[in-house]
CSV table of C-alpha atoms in Angstrom, one decimal:
chain,number,residue,atom,x,y,z
J,1,MET,CA,-43.7,-24.2,-11.2
J,2,GLN,CA,-47.1,-22.6,-12.0
J,3,LEU,CA,-48.1,-25.6,-14.1
J,4,ALA,CA,-47.0,-28.0,-11.3
J,5,ARG,CA,-49.1,-26.1,-8.8
J,6,SER,CA,-52.2,-26.1,-10.8
J,7,THR,CA,-52.1,-29.9,-11.3
J,8,LEU,CA,-51.7,-30.6,-7.6
J,9,SER,CA,-55.0,-31.6,-6.0
J,10,THR,CA,-54.4,-34.1,-3.2
J,11,ALA,CA,-52.9,-33.2,0.2
J,12,LYS,CA,-50.2,-35.8,-0.4
J,13,GLN,CA,-49.1,-34.0,-3.6
J,14,SER,CA,-49.3,-30.6,-1.8
J,15,ASN,CA,-46.8,-31.8,0.8
J,16,ALA,CA,-44.4,-32.9,-1.9
J,17,TRP,CA,-44.8,-29.5,-3.6
J,18,ASN,CA,-43.9,-27.7,-0.3
J,19,LYS,CA,-40.9,-29.9,0.1
J,20,PHE,CA,-39.9,-29.2,-3.5
J,21,GLN,CA,-40.3,-25.5,-3.0
J,22,LYS,CA,-38.0,-25.4,0.0
J,23,LEU,CA,-35.4,-27.3,-2.1
J,24,SER,CA,-35.5,-24.9,-5.0
J,25,PHE,CA,-32.8,-22.3,-5.4
J,26,SER,CA,-33.9,-18.8,-4.3
J,27,VAL,CA,-33.2,-16.2,-6.9
J,28,ALA,CA,-29.8,-14.5,-6.5
J,29,THR,CA,-29.9,-10.7,-6.0
J,30,LEU,CA,-27.2,-8.1,-6.4
J,31,PRO,CA,-25.9,-7.2,-2.8
J,32,SER,CA,-25.6,-3.5,-2.2
J,33,LEU,CA,-22.1,-2.2,-1.5
J,34,PRO,CA,-21.5,-1.2,2.2
J,35,TYR,CA,-20.0,2.1,0.9
J,36,GLY,CA,-20.4,4.5,-2.1
J,37,TYR,CA,-18.8,3.8,-5.5
J,38,LYS,CA,-16.2,6.6,-5.0
J,39,ASP,CA,-15.4,5.8,-1.4
J,40,LEU,CA,-12.4,3.6,-2.2
J,41,GLU,CA,-10.6,6.3,-4.1
J,42,PRO,CA,-7.8,7.0,-4.9
J,43,TYR,CA,-7.0,3.2,-4.6
J,44,ILE,CA,-9.9,2.0,-6.7
J,45,SER,CA,-11.7,4.5,-8.9
J,46,GLY,CA,-15.4,5.2,-8.7
J,47,GLU,CA,-15.7,4.4,-12.4
J,48,ILE,CA,-14.3,0.9,-11.9
J,49,MET,CA,-16.4,0.2,-8.8
J,50,GLU,CA,-19.6,1.2,-10.6
J,51,ILE,CA,-19.0,-0.9,-13.7
J,52,HIS,CA,-17.6,-3.8,-11.7
J,53,HIS,CA,-20.6,-3.9,-9.3
J,54,SER,CA,-23.6,-2.8,-11.5
J,55,LYS,CA,-22.5,-4.4,-14.7
J,56,HIS,CA,-20.1,-7.3,-14.2
J,57,HIS,CA,-21.4,-8.7,-10.9
J,58,ASN,CA,-24.9,-8.1,-12.0
J,59,ALA,CA,-24.3,-10.0,-15.2
J,60,TYR,CA,-23.1,-13.1,-13.3
J,61,ILE,CA,-26.2,-12.9,-11.2
J,62,THR,CA,-28.5,-12.6,-14.2
J,63,ASN,CA,-26.8,-15.5,-15.9
J,64,LEU,CA,-26.7,-17.6,-12.7
J,65,ASN,CA,-30.5,-17.2,-12.2
J,66,ALA,CA,-31.1,-18.2,-15.8
J,67,ALA,CA,-28.9,-21.2,-15.5
J,68,MET,CA,-30.6,-22.3,-12.3
J,69,LYS,CA,-34.0,-21.9,-13.8
J,70,ASN,CA,-33.0,-24.1,-16.7
J,71,LEU,CA,-31.5,-26.5,-14.2
J,72,GLN,CA,-34.8,-26.8,-12.3
J,73,LYS,CA,-36.6,-27.4,-15.6
J,74,ALA,CA,-34.0,-30.1,-16.6
J,75,GLU,CA,-34.3,-31.8,-13.2
J,76,ALA,CA,-38.1,-31.8,-13.4
J,77,GLU,CA,-37.8,-33.4,-16.9
J,78,SER,CA,-35.0,-35.7,-15.7
J,79,ASP,CA,-32.9,-34.4,-18.7
J,80,LEU,CA,-29.5,-35.6,-17.5
J,81,SER,CA,-27.7,-34.3,-20.6
J,82,THR,CA,-28.9,-30.7,-20.0
J,83,ILE,CA,-28.2,-31.0,-16.3
J,84,ILE,CA,-24.6,-31.8,-17.1
J,85,LYS,CA,-24.3,-29.2,-19.8
J,86,LEU,CA,-25.4,-26.5,-17.4
J,87,GLN,CA,-22.6,-27.2,-14.9
J,88,VAL,CA,-20.2,-24.9,-16.7
J,89,ALA,CA,-22.5,-21.9,-16.6
J,90,ILE,CA,-23.4,-22.5,-13.0
J,91,LYS,CA,-19.7,-22.9,-11.9
J,92,PHE,CA,-18.7,-19.8,-13.8
J,93,ASN,CA,-21.6,-17.5,-12.9
J,94,GLY,CA,-22.2,-18.9,-9.5
J,95,GLY,CA,-18.5,-18.6,-8.8
J,96,GLY,CA,-18.6,-15.0,-10.0
J,97,HIS,CA,-21.5,-14.3,-7.7
J,98,LEU,CA,-19.8,-15.9,-4.7
J,99,ASN,CA,-16.4,-14.3,-5.3
J,100,HIS,CA,-17.7,-10.8,-5.8
J,101,SER,CA,-20.1,-11.0,-2.8
J,102,ILE,CA,-17.0,-11.7,-0.7
J,103,PHE,CA,-14.9,-9.1,-2.4
J,104,TRP,CA,-17.2,-6.1,-1.7
J,105,LYS,CA,-17.2,-6.9,2.0
J,106,ASN,CA,-13.4,-7.4,1.9
J,107,LEU,CA,-13.0,-3.8,1.1
J,108,ALA,CA,-13.7,-0.6,3.1
J,109,PRO,CA,-12.9,3.1,2.8
J,110,THR,CA,-9.9,4.3,4.7
J,111,SER,CA,-12.4,6.5,6.7
J,112,SER,CA,-14.1,3.3,8.0
J,113,GLY,CA,-10.8,1.6,8.9
J,114,GLY,CA,-9.9,0.2,5.5
J,115,GLY,CA,-6.2,-0.8,5.5
J,116,VAL,CA,-5.8,-1.0,9.3
J,117,LEU,CA,-5.1,-4.4,10.9
J,118,ASN,CA,-5.8,-4.3,14.6
J,119,GLU,CA,-4.6,-6.6,17.3
J,120,GLY,CA,-6.4,-9.9,17.3
J,121,VAL,CA,-6.3,-13.5,16.2
J,122,LEU,CA,-5.9,-12.6,12.5
J,123,LYS,CA,-2.8,-10.4,13.2
J,124,GLU,CA,-1.3,-13.2,15.4
J,125,LYS,CA,-1.9,-15.8,12.7
J,126,ILE,CA,-0.5,-13.6,10.0
J,127,GLU,CA,2.6,-12.8,12.0
J,128,SER,CA,3.2,-16.5,12.9
J,129,LYS,CA,2.7,-17.8,9.4
J,130,PHE,CA,4.2,-15.0,7.3
J,131,GLY,CA,6.4,-13.1,9.8
J,132,SER,CA,4.7,-9.8,9.3
J,133,LEU,CA,1.7,-8.1,7.5
J,134,GLU,CA,4.1,-6.6,5.0
J,135,LYS,CA,5.4,-10.1,4.1
J,136,LEU,CA,1.9,-11.4,3.6
J,137,LYS,CA,1.1,-8.4,1.4
J,138,ASP,CA,4.2,-9.1,-0.7
J,139,GLU,CA,3.4,-12.8,-1.1
J,140,LEU,CA,-0.3,-12.3,-1.8
J,141,SER,CA,0.5,-9.6,-4.4
J,142,ALA,CA,3.1,-11.7,-6.1
J,143,SER,CA,0.7,-14.7,-6.4
J,144,SER,CA,-2.0,-12.5,-7.7
J,145,VAL,CA,0.3,-10.8,-10.3
J,146,ALA,CA,1.5,-14.2,-11.5
J,147,ILE,CA,-1.9,-15.4,-12.5
J,148,GLN,CA,-2.0,-15.8,-16.3
J,149,GLY,CA,-5.2,-14.4,-17.7
J,150,SER,CA,-8.2,-14.0,-15.4
J,151,GLY,CA,-8.5,-15.2,-11.8
J,152,TRP,CA,-8.3,-14.4,-8.1
J,153,GLY,CA,-5.6,-14.3,-5.5
J,154,TRP,CA,-6.7,-15.5,-2.0
J,155,LEU,CA,-5.7,-15.4,1.6
J,156,ALA,CA,-7.4,-18.5,2.8
J,157,TYR,CA,-7.9,-20.7,5.9
J,158,ASP,CA,-6.8,-24.3,5.6
J,159,LYS,CA,-9.1,-26.3,7.9
J,160,VAL,CA,-6.9,-29.3,7.6
J,161,ASN,CA,-3.6,-27.7,8.7
J,162,LYS,CA,-5.5,-25.2,10.8
J,163,ASN,CA,-3.5,-22.3,9.4
J,164,LEU,CA,-3.6,-19.5,6.9
J,165,SER,CA,-2.5,-20.1,3.3
J,166,ILE,CA,-2.2,-18.3,0.0
J,167,ALA,CA,-4.0,-19.7,-3.0
J,168,THR,CA,-5.1,-18.7,-6.5
J,169,THR,CA,-8.1,-19.7,-8.6
J,170,SER,CA,-8.5,-19.2,-12.3
J,171,ASN,CA,-11.5,-17.6,-14.0
J,172,GLN,CA,-14.4,-17.4,-11.6
J,173,ASP,CA,-13.7,-20.8,-9.8
J,174,PRO,CA,-15.0,-20.4,-6.2
J,175,LEU,CA,-12.2,-21.2,-3.8
J,176,GLU,CA,-14.0,-23.4,-1.2
J,177,ALA,CA,-16.0,-25.4,-3.7
J,178,THR,CA,-12.9,-26.2,-5.8
J,179,THR,CA,-10.2,-26.6,-3.1
J,180,GLY,CA,-11.8,-26.9,0.3
J,181,LEU,CA,-9.9,-23.8,1.5
J,182,VAL,CA,-12.0,-21.1,3.2
J,183,PRO,CA,-11.7,-17.7,1.4
J,184,LEU,CA,-10.8,-14.9,3.8
J,185,LEU,CA,-9.6,-12.2,1.5
J,186,GLY,CA,-9.8,-12.2,-2.3
J,187,ILE,CA,-8.0,-10.0,-4.8
J,188,ASP,CA,-9.8,-9.9,-8.2
J,189,VAL,CA,-7.2,-9.8,-11.0
J,190,TRP,CA,-9.6,-10.0,-13.9
J,191,GLU,CA,-8.6,-7.0,-16.0
J,192,HIS,CA,-12.0,-5.4,-15.5
J,193,ALA,CA,-11.1,-5.0,-11.8
J,194,TYR,CA,-8.3,-2.6,-12.4
J,195,TYR,CA,-7.6,-1.8,-16.0
J,196,LEU,CA,-9.4,1.6,-16.3
J,197,GLN,CA,-7.1,3.0,-13.6
J,198,TYR,CA,-3.9,0.8,-13.6
J,199,LYS,CA,-3.9,-0.3,-17.2
J,200,ASN,CA,-1.5,-3.2,-17.5
J,201,VAL,CA,0.4,-2.4,-14.3
J,202,ARG,CA,-1.2,-5.1,-12.3
J,203,PRO,CA,1.5,-5.0,-9.6
J,204,SER,CA,0.6,-1.4,-8.7
J,205,TYR,CA,-3.1,-2.5,-8.2
J,206,THR,CA,-2.3,-5.5,-6.0
J,207,LYS,CA,-0.1,-3.2,-3.9
J,208,GLU,CA,-2.4,-0.3,-3.6
J,209,ILE,CA,-5.5,-2.4,-2.9
J,210,PHE,CA,-4.2,-3.2,0.6
J,211,ASN,CA,-5.0,0.4,1.6
J,212,VAL,CA,-8.7,-0.4,1.4
J,213,VAL,CA,-8.7,-4.0,2.7
J,214,ASN,CA,-11.3,-4.4,5.5
J,215,TRP,CA,-9.2,-6.5,7.9
J,216,LYS,CA,-12.1,-6.6,10.3
J,217,ASP,CA,-14.1,-8.5,7.8
J,218,VAL,CA,-11.2,-10.8,7.0
J,219,GLN,CA,-10.9,-11.6,10.8
J,220,GLU,CA,-14.6,-12.3,11.1
J,221,ARG,CA,-14.3,-14.9,8.3
J,222,LEU,CA,-11.2,-16.4,10.0
J,223,ILE,CA,-13.0,-16.8,13.3
J,224,ALA,CA,-16.0,-18.3,11.6
J,225,ALA,CA,-13.8,-20.7,9.7
J,226,MET,CA,-11.9,-21.7,12.8
J,227,LYS,CA,-15.1,-22.6,14.6
J,228,SER,CA,-16.6,-24.7,11.8
H,1,ILE,CA,65.0,-12.2,-20.5
H,2,ILE,CA,61.8,-10.4,-19.9
H,3,LEU,CA,60.4,-8.7,-23.0
H,4,LYS,CA,59.2,-5.3,-22.1
H,5,LEU,CA,56.4,-4.1,-24.2
H,6,SER,CA,56.7,-0.6,-25.4
H,7,LYS,CA,53.9,1.9,-24.8
H,8,SER,CA,52.7,1.7,-28.4
H,9,ASP,CA,52.5,-2.1,-28.2
H,10,ILE,CA,50.3,-1.9,-25.1
H,11,ALA,CA,48.0,0.6,-26.8
H,12,LEU,CA,47.8,-1.7,-29.8
H,13,LYS,CA,47.0,-4.6,-27.5
H,14,GLN,CA,44.3,-2.6,-25.8
H,15,LYS,CA,42.8,-1.7,-29.2
H,16,MET,CA,42.9,-5.3,-30.3
H,17,ASN,CA,41.2,-6.4,-27.1
H,18,ARG,CA,38.4,-3.9,-27.7
H,19,VAL,CA,38.0,-5.0,-31.3
H,20,VAL,CA,37.8,-8.6,-30.1
H,21,LEU,CA,35.2,-7.7,-27.5
H,22,LEU,CA,33.1,-5.8,-30.0
H,23,LEU,CA,33.2,-8.6,-32.5
H,24,GLY,CA,32.3,-11.1,-29.8
H,25,PHE,CA,29.4,-8.8,-28.8
H,26,PHE,CA,28.0,-8.5,-32.3
H,27,LEU,CA,28.5,-12.2,-32.9
H,28,HIS,CA,26.6,-12.9,-29.7
H,29,MET,CA,23.8,-10.6,-30.7
H,30,ALA,CA,23.6,-12.0,-34.2
H,31,THR,CA,23.3,-15.6,-32.9
H,32,ALA,CA,21.4,-14.8,-29.7
H,33,GLN,CA,18.1,-14.5,-31.5
H,34,HIS,CA,16.6,-11.9,-29.2
H,35,LEU,CA,13.2,-11.5,-30.6
H,36,PRO,CA,12.1,-7.9,-31.1
H,37,VAL,CA,8.6,-6.7,-30.3
H,38,PRO,CA,6.9,-7.2,-33.6
H,39,PRO,CA,6.1,-3.8,-35.1
H,40,ILE,CA,2.6,-2.7,-36.0
H,41,PRO,CA,2.3,-1.9,-39.7
H,42,TYR,CA,0.5,1.4,-39.1
H,43,GLY,CA,0.4,4.1,-36.5
H,44,TYR,CA,-1.1,3.8,-33.0
H,45,GLY,CA,-3.9,6.2,-33.9
H,46,ASP,CA,-4.7,4.8,-37.3
H,47,LEU,CA,-7.5,2.4,-36.1
H,48,GLU,CA,-9.5,5.2,-34.5
H,49,PRO,CA,-12.4,5.4,-33.9
H,50,TYR,CA,-12.7,1.6,-33.8
H,51,ILE,CA,-9.8,0.9,-31.5
H,52,ASP,CA,-8.5,3.9,-29.5
H,53,THR,CA,-4.9,5.1,-29.5
H,54,GLU,CA,-4.4,4.5,-25.8
H,55,THR,CA,-5.5,0.9,-26.1
H,56,MET,CA,-3.1,0.4,-29.0
H,57,LYS,CA,-0.2,1.8,-27.1
H,58,VAL,CA,-0.8,-0.1,-23.9
H,59,HIS,CA,-1.6,-3.3,-25.8
H,60,HIS,CA,1.5,-3.1,-27.9
H,61,LEU,CA,4.1,-1.5,-25.5
H,62,GLY,CA,2.7,-3.0,-22.3
H,63,HIS,CA,1.2,-6.5,-23.0
H,64,HIS,CA,2.9,-7.5,-26.3
H,65,ALA,CA,6.3,-6.2,-25.2
H,66,SER,CA,5.9,-8.1,-21.9
H,67,TYR,CA,5.2,-11.4,-23.7
H,68,THR,CA,8.2,-10.7,-25.9
H,69,HIS,CA,10.5,-10.1,-22.9
H,70,GLN,CA,9.3,-13.2,-21.1
H,71,LEU,CA,9.7,-15.3,-24.2
H,72,ASN,CA,13.2,-14.1,-24.7
H,73,GLN,CA,14.1,-14.9,-21.1
H,74,ALA,CA,12.8,-18.4,-21.4
H,75,LEU,CA,14.5,-18.9,-24.8
H,76,GLN,CA,17.8,-17.7,-23.3
H,77,SER,CA,17.5,-20.2,-20.4
H,78,MET,CA,16.7,-22.9,-22.9
H,79,ARG,CA,19.6,-22.0,-25.1
H,80,ASP,CA,22.0,-22.2,-22.1
H,81,ASP,CA,20.6,-25.6,-21.2
H,82,PRO,CA,22.2,-28.4,-23.4
H,83,ALA,CA,19.0,-30.5,-23.0
H,84,THR,CA,16.8,-27.8,-24.6
H,85,LYS,CA,19.3,-26.0,-26.9
H,86,HIS,CA,17.8,-27.6,-30.0
H,87,LEU,CA,14.3,-26.5,-29.1
H,88,ALA,CA,15.4,-22.9,-28.5
H,89,LYS,CA,17.0,-22.8,-31.9
H,90,MET,CA,13.7,-23.5,-33.7
H,91,GLY,CA,11.7,-20.4,-34.6
H,92,ILE,CA,8.8,-19.8,-32.2
H,93,ASP,CA,6.3,-21.0,-34.8
H,94,GLU,CA,8.1,-24.3,-35.0
H,95,LEU,CA,8.6,-24.5,-31.2
H,96,LEU,CA,4.8,-24.3,-30.7
H,97,HIS,CA,4.5,-27.5,-32.7
H,98,HIS,CA,6.9,-29.2,-30.3
H,99,LEU,CA,5.3,-28.2,-27.0
H,100,LYS,CA,5.2,-31.8,-25.8
H,101,GLU,CA,9.0,-31.8,-25.8
H,102,VAL,CA,9.4,-28.7,-23.7
H,103,PRO,CA,10.4,-29.5,-20.1
H,104,GLU,CA,8.2,-28.5,-17.2
H,105,GLN,CA,10.1,-25.5,-16.0
H,106,TYR,CA,9.7,-23.7,-19.4
H,107,ILE,CA,6.4,-25.0,-20.8
H,108,HIS,CA,4.2,-22.5,-19.0
H,109,THR,CA,6.1,-19.5,-20.3
H,110,ILE,CA,6.6,-20.9,-23.8
H,111,ARG,CA,3.0,-21.6,-24.1
H,112,ASN,CA,1.7,-18.3,-22.6
H,113,ALA,CA,4.3,-15.9,-23.6
H,114,GLY,CA,5.2,-17.6,-26.9
H,115,GLY,CA,1.5,-17.8,-27.8
H,116,GLY,CA,1.0,-14.2,-26.7
H,117,TYR,CA,3.9,-13.1,-28.9
H,118,ILE,CA,2.6,-14.9,-32.0
H,119,ASN,CA,-1.1,-14.1,-31.5
H,120,HIS,CA,-0.5,-10.4,-31.1
H,121,ASP,CA,1.8,-10.2,-34.1
H,122,LEU,CA,-0.9,-11.9,-36.2
H,123,TRP,CA,-3.5,-9.6,-34.5
H,124,TRP,CA,-1.9,-6.3,-35.6
H,125,LYS,CA,-1.4,-7.6,-39.1
H,126,SER,CA,-5.0,-8.7,-39.3
H,127,LEU,CA,-6.2,-5.1,-38.9
H,128,SER,CA,-5.7,-2.1,-41.1
H,129,PRO,CA,-6.7,1.5,-41.5
H,130,TRP,CA,-7.8,0.3,-45.0
H,131,GLY,CA,-9.6,-2.7,-43.6
H,132,GLY,CA,-13.3,-3.3,-43.4
H,133,ILE,CA,-13.9,-3.8,-47.1
H,134,GLU,CA,-15.5,-7.2,-47.3
H,135,PRO,CA,-14.2,-9.6,-50.0
H,136,GLY,CA,-16.6,-10.5,-52.8
H,137,ASP,CA,-16.8,-11.4,-56.5
H,138,SER,CA,-15.6,-8.0,-57.5
H,139,SER,CA,-12.6,-7.6,-55.2
H,140,ILE,CA,-9.4,-6.3,-56.6
H,141,THR,CA,-7.2,-9.3,-55.8
H,142,ILE,CA,-7.7,-12.9,-56.9
H,143,GLN,CA,-7.2,-14.2,-53.4
H,144,GLU,CA,-10.0,-12.0,-52.0
H,145,ARG,CA,-12.4,-13.4,-54.7
H,146,ARG,CA,-11.3,-16.9,-53.9
H,147,PHE,CA,-11.5,-16.4,-50.1
H,148,SER,CA,-15.0,-15.0,-50.5
H,149,ALA,CA,-16.1,-18.0,-52.5
H,150,ALA,CA,-14.5,-20.3,-49.9
H,151,VAL,CA,-16.3,-18.6,-47.0
H,152,GLU,CA,-19.6,-19.1,-48.9
H,153,LYS,CA,-18.8,-22.7,-49.4
H,154,ASN,CA,-18.0,-23.3,-45.7
H,155,PHE,CA,-20.6,-21.1,-44.0
H,156,ASP,CA,-23.3,-20.6,-46.6
H,157,SER,CA,-22.8,-16.8,-46.8
H,158,PHE,CA,-20.4,-14.1,-45.6
H,159,ASP,CA,-23.0,-12.8,-43.3
H,160,ASN,CA,-23.6,-16.2,-41.8
H,161,PHE,CA,-19.9,-16.5,-41.2
H,162,LYS,CA,-19.8,-13.2,-39.4
H,163,LYS,CA,-22.8,-14.2,-37.3
H,164,LEU,CA,-21.1,-17.5,-36.3
H,165,PHE,CA,-17.8,-15.7,-35.5
H,166,GLU,CA,-19.7,-13.2,-33.4
H,167,LYS,CA,-21.5,-15.9,-31.5
H,168,ALA,CA,-18.2,-17.6,-30.8
H,169,ALA,CA,-16.6,-14.4,-29.6
H,170,ALA,CA,-19.7,-13.6,-27.4
H,171,SER,CA,-19.2,-17.0,-25.7
H,172,VAL,CA,-15.6,-16.3,-24.7
H,173,PHE,CA,-16.1,-15.5,-21.0
H,174,VAL,CA,-12.5,-15.9,-19.9
H,175,SER,CA,-9.3,-14.5,-21.3
H,176,GLY,CA,-9.1,-15.9,-24.8
H,177,TRP,CA,-9.2,-15.5,-28.6
H,178,THR,CA,-11.7,-16.4,-31.3
H,179,PHE,CA,-10.0,-17.8,-34.4
H,180,LEU,CA,-11.0,-18.5,-38.0
H,181,PHE,CA,-8.5,-21.1,-39.3
H,182,TYR,CA,-7.9,-23.3,-42.3
H,183,ASP,CA,-7.5,-27.0,-41.7
H,184,LYS,CA,-5.2,-28.3,-44.3
H,185,LYS,CA,-6.1,-32.0,-43.7
H,186,GLU,CA,-9.9,-31.4,-43.8
H,187,LYS,CA,-9.5,-28.7,-46.5
H,188,ALA,CA,-12.0,-26.6,-44.6
H,189,MET,CA,-12.4,-23.4,-42.6
H,190,GLU,CA,-13.4,-23.5,-39.0
H,191,ILE,CA,-14.2,-21.1,-36.2
H,192,THR,CA,-12.9,-21.9,-32.7
H,193,ASN,CA,-12.3,-20.3,-29.4
H,194,MET,CA,-9.0,-20.7,-27.6
H,195,THR,CA,-8.3,-19.9,-23.9
H,196,GLY,CA,-5.3,-17.9,-22.7
H,197,HIS,CA,-2.9,-17.5,-25.6
H,198,ASP,CA,-3.3,-20.9,-27.2
H,199,THR,CA,-3.6,-21.0,-30.9
H,200,PRO,CA,-4.9,-23.6,-33.4
H,201,ALA,CA,-1.4,-23.4,-34.9
H,202,HIS,CA,-0.2,-25.8,-32.2
H,203,ASP,CA,-1.3,-28.3,-34.8
H,204,PRO,CA,0.9,-27.8,-37.9
H,205,GLN,CA,-2.1,-28.7,-40.1
H,206,LYS,CA,-4.1,-25.7,-38.9
H,207,VAL,CA,-3.4,-22.2,-40.2
H,208,PRO,CA,-4.9,-19.2,-38.5
H,209,LEU,CA,-6.6,-16.9,-41.0
H,210,LEU,CA,-8.3,-14.3,-38.7
H,211,LEU,CA,-8.3,-13.9,-35.0
H,212,LEU,CA,-10.1,-11.6,-32.4
H,213,ASP,CA,-8.6,-10.7,-29.1
H,214,MET,CA,-11.3,-11.2,-26.4
H,215,TRP,CA,-9.0,-10.5,-23.4
H,216,GLU,CA,-10.4,-7.6,-21.6
H,217,HIS,CA,-7.3,-5.5,-22.1
H,218,ALA,CA,-8.0,-5.5,-25.9
H,219,TYR,CA,-11.2,-3.4,-25.5
H,220,TYR,CA,-11.9,-2.4,-21.9
H,221,LEU,CA,-10.5,1.2,-22.0
H,222,LYS,CA,-12.9,2.3,-24.7
H,223,TYR,CA,-15.7,-0.3,-24.7
H,224,LYS,CA,-15.7,-1.3,-20.9
H,225,ASN,CA,-18.2,-4.2,-20.7
H,226,HIS,CA,-19.9,-3.5,-24.0
H,227,ARG,CA,-18.3,-6.4,-25.8
H,228,SER,CA,-20.7,-6.6,-28.7
H,229,ASP,CA,-19.9,-3.0,-29.7
H,230,TYR,CA,-16.2,-3.9,-29.8
H,231,VAL,CA,-16.9,-6.9,-32.0
H,232,ALA,CA,-19.0,-4.7,-34.3
H,233,ALA,CA,-16.2,-2.2,-34.6
H,234,PHE,CA,-13.7,-5.1,-35.3
H,235,TRP,CA,-15.4,-5.9,-38.6
H,236,LYS,CA,-14.7,-2.3,-39.7
H,237,ILE,CA,-11.0,-2.7,-39.5
H,238,VAL,CA,-10.3,-6.3,-40.6
H,239,ASP,CA,-7.7,-6.5,-43.3
H,240,TRP,CA,-9.5,-8.9,-45.6
H,241,THR,CA,-6.7,-8.7,-48.2
H,242,GLU,CA,-4.3,-10.0,-45.7
H,243,VAL,CA,-6.7,-12.7,-44.4
H,244,SER,CA,-7.4,-13.8,-48.0
H,245,THR,CA,-3.6,-13.9,-48.7
H,246,ARG,CA,-3.2,-16.2,-45.7
H,247,TYR,CA,-6.0,-18.4,-47.1
H,248,ALA,CA,-4.3,-18.5,-50.5
H,249,TYR,CA,-1.0,-19.7,-49.1
H,250,ALA,CA,-2.7,-22.2,-46.7
H,251,SER,CA,-5.1,-23.7,-49.2
H,252,GLU,CA,-2.7,-23.5,-52.1
H,253,GLU,CA,-5.8,-22.8,-54.1
H,254,VAL,CA,-4.3,-19.9,-56.0
H,255,GLU,CA,-1.1,-17.8,-56.1
H,256,PRO,CA,-1.9,-14.6,-54.3
H,257,GLU,CA,-1.5,-11.3,-56.1
H,258,PRO,CA,0.6,-8.6,-54.4
H,259,ILE,CA,-1.3,-6.6,-51.8
H,260,PRO,CA,-2.4,-3.3,-53.4
H,261,SER,CA,-0.2,-0.3,-52.7
H,262,TYR,CA,-1.0,2.3,-50.0
H,263,GLU,CA,-2.2,4.6,-52.7
H,264,GLN,CA,-4.6,2.1,-54.2
H,265,ARG,CA,-5.9,1.1,-50.8
H,266,GLU,CA,-6.5,4.6,-49.8
H,267,LYS,CA,-8.3,5.2,-53.1
H,268,GLN,CA,-10.4,2.1,-52.5
H,269,ARG,CA,-11.2,3.3,-49.0
H,270,VAL,CA,-12.6,6.6,-50.2
H,271,GLY,CA,-14.4,5.0,-53.1
H,272,MET,CA,-12.2,6.2,-55.9
H,273,ILE,CA,-11.3,2.8,-57.3
H,274,PRO,CA,-14.1,1.5,-59.5
H,275,VAL,CA,-15.3,-1.9,-58.5
H,276,ASP,CA,-14.2,-4.5,-61.1
H,277,THR,CA,-17.4,-6.1,-62.4
H,278,SER,CA,-15.7,-6.9,-65.7
H,279,ALA,CA,-15.8,-10.3,-67.3
H,280,GLU,CA,-12.2,-10.8,-66.4
H,281,ALA,CA,-13.0,-10.9,-62.7
H,282,MET,CA,-16.1,-13.1,-63.1
H,283,LYS,CA,-14.2,-15.6,-65.3
H,284,GLU,CA,-12.1,-16.6,-62.2
H,285,LEU,CA,-15.1,-18.4,-60.7
């Protein structure tokens, strides 16, 4: 970018540069958690939260930024082969960034209302689609447990059917980009999300996590999805 | 005329019924082929400090046992189904060569749980409390000497092989394994990554020699996100004698010698066995 700037001299080129700058990807940064690392205990340990946020999510962001920087360079050089080669890293790390950014907001300490689903459009839709909140929890847990290897379980909004749905993605595939469904609530079932506390007992983790689900956030996402 | 059975006849009949039931039970068990969880050839604590006891226990009794159970269930269903009975009768190694014939309702489980069953069995056997002694010209067994030469031929040097293997392992971002395998058709060794519990052994021409579990459950309790520390520790426990023996059988280059006894291996580990630099060993090459 510096090199491009120094070679720009005419006003015409300067406009092009401004346009280009607006189009370029702004560097991703690690969002801060809306609560402390230990605040989701005893359902998710402080140790897990700290490593998950400050190491894993951070690594996705670092690698995403590196990939996007390489992408800009490849685009500037019209290097199609490299552009294509970078897609895997962008999907993986970008997906990891998107997914975890949603996840931190999907959770809240019990002291801030985590685990409590109040009356509202979300509760109505859950009850009409699944029968009850408990049935939704069972279904979403079961889907998340059944994922082989690494991935995410999702409560999603289907804009086509205008209804809630349960979905899963593998690895760090972002839900909306790969399926069109709008993510409302994600359950991370990568082993790093629960192993230090729950070891191989994934079903316990997917059951206990509901104690700290921030249903207010889930409802906000639903309302936004229904509007769009 | 109704024949009334005497009390002793009834008792005899009951005894015979029980015997028949027991025989039937044993016959069923003998032919049922319920696979046991493959045992680990050393104790749970024997790979400390490189792999911690807790990981070994959860990995074996939690994950490996779960794959075994799922596989057994799928095999039982396939045995009861006349269309797939012949597939269920193959050993799991053979069945993995015939994945294309496995119908949709079983394929997912056979591939994941069957692969998990086999990979973990090979995994435990690839590690040893007497591992970590790299093969070379002066190794005790002929297969180690040959394996060392073959690695040099395929990868320029043993160190270079390790670097390439580490690089492959570092690039496994999802649940998967890194393999060193021998390709019988190409007569060459290759390094490859597999996702999930796939194995190069789906192809009968490829024989896994060494594998590294990069699923998070394999290292997370001790190493957390420090994967390169885990890979560095892995080298310290690789059973190169076992790996070399696999190579000998796969390449048919040489008849492998028996694996040294526990005593010999323990002596070697503490440095009591003199390294064989005699003409005898060098003559092999």
